[in-house]
Amino acid sequence: RARGGGGVDNRLGRVPAEDPEVAGEHLGGGRAGIMLRGRFGEAGPAQRILERRGIPFSGSDSESCRLSMNKHATKELMRDNGIPVSPWLLCDDPAKAVEMVAAAGLHYPFFAKPHHCGSSVDASRVDNHEPLPAPAADSIAATHVAVLEERLAGRERTARALAGKPP
C-alpha cells in the first residue's frame, strides 16, 4: 500500500523508498513487483532506483516508463517513427492558450492535458475560442506545462504488448 513520506508500508514493515538495498532484502533477493501508481511508480523513478542497484523487477525499464508518462515525448517518439499523431503544442501559460492554438493553426475542439500524467488524468476538452475552462487552466498552472492537442474523431483503442509482442 503506497503511503506518504517516501516509503511503502506492508506486512514486512516500513521499507524506505530511498534505500532500495533494504527493499531488496525484504524481497528475499527475488524480482521486485512494482505496484505503485503515480509519478514515482509509473514514470521511471522507482525503476531507475532498482536498475542502479541491480535489482530485477517486473514491467518496463525506467526510460520506457519516463517516455510513456510524458505525453509530449511520447508524441514526438511516435511521430519520428512514422506513427500518425494529432497536431499539438506545449503551453505553459493558461492565459495564452487560446492565442497559441490560433497561431499554431490547431482546430477546435482540442484537449488540454498535463504533459506528465498518465492516461486522461486532468484532461479537459476545449470546444470554442473562449478562455480555457477552469479545470484546464488549473491543470496548466499546477503542472507548469500542458499538451494542447487537436481532437481526433473516431474510436479509441488500446493494444497490449509484452516485450514487443502481443499477448
PDB file of C-alpha atoms in Angstrom:
ATOM      1  CA  ARG A   1       0.000   0.000   0.000  1.00  0.00           C
ATOM      2  CA  ALA A   2       1.570   3.309  -1.051  1.00  0.00           C
ATOM      3  CA  ARG A   3       1.813   5.897   1.686  1.00  0.00           C
ATOM      4  CA  GLY A   4       3.134   9.435   2.009  1.00  0.00           C
ATOM      5  CA  GLY A   5       6.545  10.113   3.494  1.00  0.00           C
ATOM      6  CA  GLY A   6       8.701   8.446   0.843  1.00  0.00           C
ATOM      7  CA  GLY A   7       8.204   4.810   1.692  1.00  0.00           C
ATOM      8  CA  VAL A   8       5.972   1.795   1.348  1.00  0.00           C
ATOM      9  CA  ASP A   9       4.081   0.219   4.197  1.00  0.00           C
ATOM     10  CA  ASN A  10       3.496  -3.525   4.060  1.00  0.00           C
ATOM     11  CA  ARG A  11       3.369  -6.631   6.279  1.00  0.00           C
ATOM     12  CA  LEU A  12       7.157  -6.697   6.431  1.00  0.00           C
ATOM     13  CA  GLY A  13       7.378  -3.223   7.911  1.00  0.00           C
ATOM     14  CA  ARG A  14       8.352   0.144   6.569  1.00  0.00           C
ATOM     15  CA  VAL A  15      10.641  -0.016   3.523  1.00  0.00           C
ATOM     16  CA  PRO A  16      12.179   3.394   2.792  1.00  0.00           C
ATOM     17  CA  ALA A  17      11.900   4.257  -0.911  1.00  0.00           C
ATOM     18  CA  GLU A  18      15.272   5.986  -0.703  1.00  0.00           C
ATOM     19  CA  ASP A  19      17.008   2.763   0.413  1.00  0.00           C
ATOM     20  CA  PRO A  20      16.472   0.133  -2.296  1.00  0.00           C
ATOM     21  CA  GLU A  21      19.027  -2.219  -0.699  1.00  0.00           C
ATOM     22  CA  VAL A  22      16.668  -2.584   2.237  1.00  0.00           C
ATOM     23  CA  ALA A  23      13.826  -3.126  -0.207  1.00  0.00           C
ATOM     24  CA  GLY A  24      15.904  -5.857  -1.889  1.00  0.00           C
ATOM     25  CA  GLU A  25      16.439  -7.625   1.444  1.00  0.00           C
ATOM     26  CA  HIS A  26      12.681  -7.612   2.075  1.00  0.00           C
ATOM     27  CA  LEU A  27      12.167  -9.143  -1.353  1.00  0.00           C
ATOM     28  CA  GLY A  28      14.496 -12.000  -0.460  1.00  0.00           C
ATOM     29  CA  GLY A  29      16.711 -11.337  -3.467  1.00  0.00           C
ATOM     30  CA  GLY A  30      13.882 -12.101  -5.910  1.00  0.00           C
ATOM     31  CA  ARG A  31      12.230  -9.920  -8.508  1.00  0.00           C
ATOM     32  CA  ALA A  32      10.582  -6.686  -7.393  1.00  0.00           C
ATOM     33  CA  GLY A  33       6.975  -6.227  -8.384  1.00  0.00           C
ATOM     34  CA  ILE A  34       6.290  -2.508  -8.782  1.00  0.00           C
ATOM     35  CA  MET A  35       2.746  -1.807  -7.643  1.00  0.00           C
ATOM     36  CA  LEU A  36       2.964   1.949  -7.122  1.00  0.00           C
ATOM     37  CA  ARG A  37       0.749   4.336  -9.047  1.00  0.00           C
ATOM     38  CA  GLY A  38       1.572   7.912  -9.926  1.00  0.00           C
ATOM     39  CA  ARG A  39       4.757   9.669 -10.837  1.00  0.00           C
ATOM     40  CA  PHE A  40       7.128   7.649  -8.608  1.00  0.00           C
ATOM     41  CA  GLY A  41       5.776   4.235  -9.565  1.00  0.00           C
ATOM     42  CA  GLU A  42       4.847   4.755 -13.217  1.00  0.00           C
ATOM     43  CA  ALA A  43       7.143   7.467 -14.585  1.00  0.00           C
ATOM     44  CA  GLY A  44      10.503   5.771 -14.020  1.00  0.00           C
ATOM     45  CA  PRO A  45      11.965   6.827 -10.631  1.00  0.00           C
ATOM     46  CA  ALA A  46      11.245   3.505  -8.889  1.00  0.00           C
ATOM     47  CA  GLN A  47      12.542   1.585 -11.902  1.00  0.00           C
ATOM     48  CA  ARG A  48      15.686   3.753 -12.068  1.00  0.00           C
ATOM     49  CA  ILE A  49      16.497   3.062  -8.395  1.00  0.00           C
ATOM     50  CA  LEU A  50      16.097  -0.677  -8.926  1.00  0.00           C
ATOM     51  CA  GLU A  51      18.191  -0.594 -12.140  1.00  0.00           C
ATOM     52  CA  ARG A  52      21.024   1.248 -10.373  1.00  0.00           C
ATOM     53  CA  ARG A  53      21.024  -1.343  -7.604  1.00  0.00           C
ATOM     54  CA  GLY A  54      20.856  -4.290  -9.981  1.00  0.00           C
ATOM     55  CA  ILE A  55      17.538  -5.493  -8.575  1.00  0.00           C
ATOM     56  CA  PRO A  56      15.427  -7.207 -11.253  1.00  0.00           C
ATOM     57  CA  PHE A  57      11.824  -6.002 -11.474  1.00  0.00           C
ATOM     58  CA  SER A  58       8.644  -6.567 -13.420  1.00  0.00           C
ATOM     59  CA  GLY A  59       7.455  -4.172 -16.082  1.00  0.00           C
ATOM     60  CA  SER A  60       9.175  -1.696 -18.361  1.00  0.00           C
ATOM     61  CA  ASP A  61      12.614  -0.149 -17.883  1.00  0.00           C
ATOM     62  CA  SER A  62      12.954   3.362 -16.441  1.00  0.00           C
ATOM     63  CA  GLU A  63      13.399   5.118 -19.796  1.00  0.00           C
ATOM     64  CA  SER A  64      10.306   3.462 -21.296  1.00  0.00           C
ATOM     65  CA  CYS A  65       8.305   4.473 -18.216  1.00  0.00           C
ATOM     66  CA  ARG A  66       9.596   8.059 -18.418  1.00  0.00           C
ATOM     67  CA  LEU A  67       8.678   8.340 -22.079  1.00  0.00           C
ATOM     68  CA  SER A  68       5.242   6.791 -21.677  1.00  0.00           C
ATOM     69  CA  MET A  69       4.249   9.200 -18.883  1.00  0.00           C
ATOM     70  CA  ASN A  70       5.440  12.267 -20.810  1.00  0.00           C
ATOM     71  CA  LYS A  71       2.780  12.997 -23.433  1.00  0.00           C
ATOM     72  CA  HIS A  72       4.999  15.399 -25.399  1.00  0.00           C
ATOM     73  CA  ALA A  73       7.942  12.961 -25.546  1.00  0.00           C
ATOM     74  CA  THR A  74       5.611  10.087 -26.470  1.00  0.00           C
ATOM     75  CA  LYS A  75       4.045  12.079 -29.315  1.00  0.00           C
ATOM     76  CA  GLU A  76       7.493  13.062 -30.633  1.00  0.00           C
ATOM     77  CA  LEU A  77       8.701   9.456 -30.498  1.00  0.00           C
ATOM     78  CA  MET A  78       5.607   8.227 -32.324  1.00  0.00           C
ATOM     79  CA  ARG A  79       5.793  10.971 -34.962  1.00  0.00           C
ATOM     80  CA  ASP A  80       9.519  10.370 -35.509  1.00  0.00           C
ATOM     81  CA  ASN A  81       8.777   6.679 -36.101  1.00  0.00           C
ATOM     82  CA  GLY A  82       6.071   7.278 -38.685  1.00  0.00           C
ATOM     83  CA  ILE A  83       3.057   6.801 -36.414  1.00  0.00           C
ATOM     84  CA  PRO A  84       0.414   9.461 -37.084  1.00  0.00           C
ATOM     85  CA  VAL A  85      -0.422  11.698 -34.109  1.00  0.00           C
ATOM     86  CA  SER A  86      -2.825  14.593 -33.708  1.00  0.00           C
ATOM     87  CA  PRO A  87      -1.338  18.081 -34.007  1.00  0.00           C
ATOM     88  CA  TRP A  88      -0.225  19.501 -30.639  1.00  0.00           C
ATOM     89  CA  LEU A  89       1.739  22.189 -28.908  1.00  0.00           C
ATOM     90  CA  LEU A  90       3.111  22.811 -25.431  1.00  0.00           C
ATOM     91  CA  CYS A  91       1.592  25.566 -23.325  1.00  0.00           C
ATOM     92  CA  ASP A  92       2.980  26.963 -20.083  1.00  0.00           C
ATOM     93  CA  ASP A  93       0.556  29.866 -19.614  1.00  0.00           C
ATOM     94  CA  PRO A  94      -3.210  29.279 -19.469  1.00  0.00           C
ATOM     95  CA  ALA A  95      -3.862  32.933 -20.346  1.00  0.00           C
ATOM     96  CA  LYS A  96      -2.111  32.455 -23.691  1.00  0.00           C
ATOM     97  CA  ALA A  97      -3.520  29.021 -24.605  1.00  0.00           C
ATOM     98  CA  VAL A  98      -6.284  30.186 -26.963  1.00  0.00           C
ATOM     99  CA  GLU A  99      -3.876  32.589 -28.697  1.00  0.00           C
ATOM    100  CA  MET A 100      -1.264  29.830 -29.059  1.00  0.00           C
ATOM    101  CA  VAL A 101      -3.834  27.410 -30.513  1.00  0.00           C
ATOM    102  CA  ALA A 102      -4.867  30.010 -33.116  1.00  0.00           C
ATOM    103  CA  ALA A 103      -1.242  30.841 -34.002  1.00  0.00           C
ATOM    104  CA  ALA A 104      -0.421  27.145 -34.433  1.00  0.00           C
ATOM    105  CA  GLY A 105      -3.495  26.560 -36.601  1.00  0.00           C
ATOM    106  CA  LEU A 106      -4.965  23.891 -34.327  1.00  0.00           C
ATOM    107  CA  HIS A 107      -8.666  23.228 -34.756  1.00  0.00           C
ATOM    108  CA  TYR A 108     -11.421  23.023 -32.168  1.00  0.00           C
ATOM    109  CA  PRO A 109     -12.212  21.043 -30.199  1.00  0.00           C
ATOM    110  CA  PHE A 110      -8.869  20.386 -28.582  1.00  0.00           C
ATOM    111  CA  PHE A 111      -7.766  18.830 -25.328  1.00  0.00           C
ATOM    112  CA  ALA A 112      -5.579  20.362 -22.639  1.00  0.00           C
ATOM    113  CA  LYS A 113      -3.617  17.692 -20.754  1.00  0.00           C
ATOM    114  CA  PRO A 114      -0.777  17.827 -18.247  1.00  0.00           C
ATOM    115  CA  HIS A 115       2.229  16.581 -20.189  1.00  0.00           C
ATOM    116  CA  HIS A 116       3.432  14.228 -17.437  1.00  0.00           C
ATOM    117  CA  CYS A 117       0.318  12.466 -16.130  1.00  0.00           C
ATOM    118  CA  GLY A 118      -0.895   9.072 -17.247  1.00  0.00           C
ATOM    119  CA  SER A 119      -3.915   8.401 -19.436  1.00  0.00           C
ATOM    120  CA  SER A 120      -6.573  11.108 -19.188  1.00  0.00           C
ATOM    121  CA  VAL A 121      -5.764  12.429 -15.712  1.00  0.00           C
ATOM    122  CA  ASP A 122      -6.805  16.101 -15.564  1.00  0.00           C
ATOM    123  CA  ALA A 123      -7.573  16.272 -19.307  1.00  0.00           C
ATOM    124  CA  SER A 124     -10.106  18.908 -20.370  1.00  0.00           C
ATOM    125  CA  ARG A 125     -11.926  19.358 -23.654  1.00  0.00           C
ATOM    126  CA  VAL A 126     -11.995  22.887 -25.060  1.00  0.00           C
ATOM    127  CA  ASP A 127     -14.809  23.484 -27.567  1.00  0.00           C
ATOM    128  CA  ASN A 128     -14.522  27.133 -28.568  1.00  0.00           C
ATOM    129  CA  HIS A 129     -12.419  30.289 -28.551  1.00  0.00           C
ATOM    130  CA  GLU A 130     -13.422  31.282 -25.045  1.00  0.00           C
ATOM    131  CA  PRO A 131     -10.791  31.309 -22.304  1.00  0.00           C
ATOM    132  CA  LEU A 132      -9.826  27.853 -21.122  1.00  0.00           C
ATOM    133  CA  PRO A 133     -12.258  26.147 -18.771  1.00  0.00           C
ATOM    134  CA  ALA A 134     -11.142  26.334 -15.132  1.00  0.00           C
ATOM    135  CA  PRO A 135     -10.040  22.670 -14.939  1.00  0.00           C
ATOM    136  CA  ALA A 136      -7.740  23.098 -17.958  1.00  0.00           C
ATOM    137  CA  ALA A 137      -6.298  26.375 -16.675  1.00  0.00           C
ATOM    138  CA  ASP A 138      -5.812  24.890 -13.206  1.00  0.00           C
ATOM    139  CA  SER A 139      -4.068  21.879 -14.730  1.00  0.00           C
ATOM    140  CA  ILE A 140      -1.576  24.065 -16.621  1.00  0.00           C
ATOM    141  CA  ALA A 141      -0.967  26.225 -13.547  1.00  0.00           C
ATOM    142  CA  ALA A 142      -0.403  23.157 -11.328  1.00  0.00           C
ATOM    143  CA  THR A 143       1.879  21.251 -13.699  1.00  0.00           C
ATOM    144  CA  HIS A 144       3.567  24.266 -15.354  1.00  0.00           C
ATOM    145  CA  VAL A 145       3.156  22.850 -18.844  1.00  0.00           C
ATOM    146  CA  ALA A 146       0.383  21.140 -20.753  1.00  0.00           C
ATOM    147  CA  VAL A 147      -0.065  19.484 -24.106  1.00  0.00           C
ATOM    148  CA  LEU A 148      -2.796  21.092 -26.187  1.00  0.00           C
ATOM    149  CA  GLU A 149      -3.826  18.652 -28.895  1.00  0.00           C
ATOM    150  CA  GLU A 150      -6.494  18.528 -31.548  1.00  0.00           C
ATOM    151  CA  ARG A 151      -9.258  16.045 -31.000  1.00  0.00           C
ATOM    152  CA  LEU A 152      -9.248  13.192 -33.454  1.00  0.00           C
ATOM    153  CA  ALA A 153     -12.651  11.841 -34.421  1.00  0.00           C
ATOM    154  CA  GLY A 154     -13.032   8.100 -34.151  1.00  0.00           C
ATOM    155  CA  ARG A 155     -12.836   5.240 -31.710  1.00  0.00           C
ATOM    156  CA  GLU A 156     -10.031   4.903 -29.244  1.00  0.00           C
ATOM    157  CA  ARG A 157      -8.362   1.514 -28.996  1.00  0.00           C
ATOM    158  CA  THR A 158      -5.855   0.128 -26.539  1.00  0.00           C
ATOM    159  CA  ALA A 159      -3.340  -2.524 -27.507  1.00  0.00           C
ATOM    160  CA  ARG A 160      -1.218  -4.525 -25.083  1.00  0.00           C
ATOM    161  CA  ALA A 161       2.243  -5.823 -25.770  1.00  0.00           C
ATOM    162  CA  LEU A 162       4.906  -7.515 -23.688  1.00  0.00           C
ATOM    163  CA  ALA A 163       8.483  -7.499 -24.926  1.00  0.00           C
ATOM    164  CA  GLY A 164       7.212  -6.077 -28.207  1.00  0.00           C
ATOM    165  CA  LYS A 165       4.806  -8.984 -28.765  1.00  0.00           C
ATOM    166  CA  PRO A 166       1.016  -9.027 -28.399  1.00  0.00           C
ATOM    167  CA  PRO A 167      -0.230 -11.380 -25.639  1.00  0.00           C
TER     168      PRO A 167
END
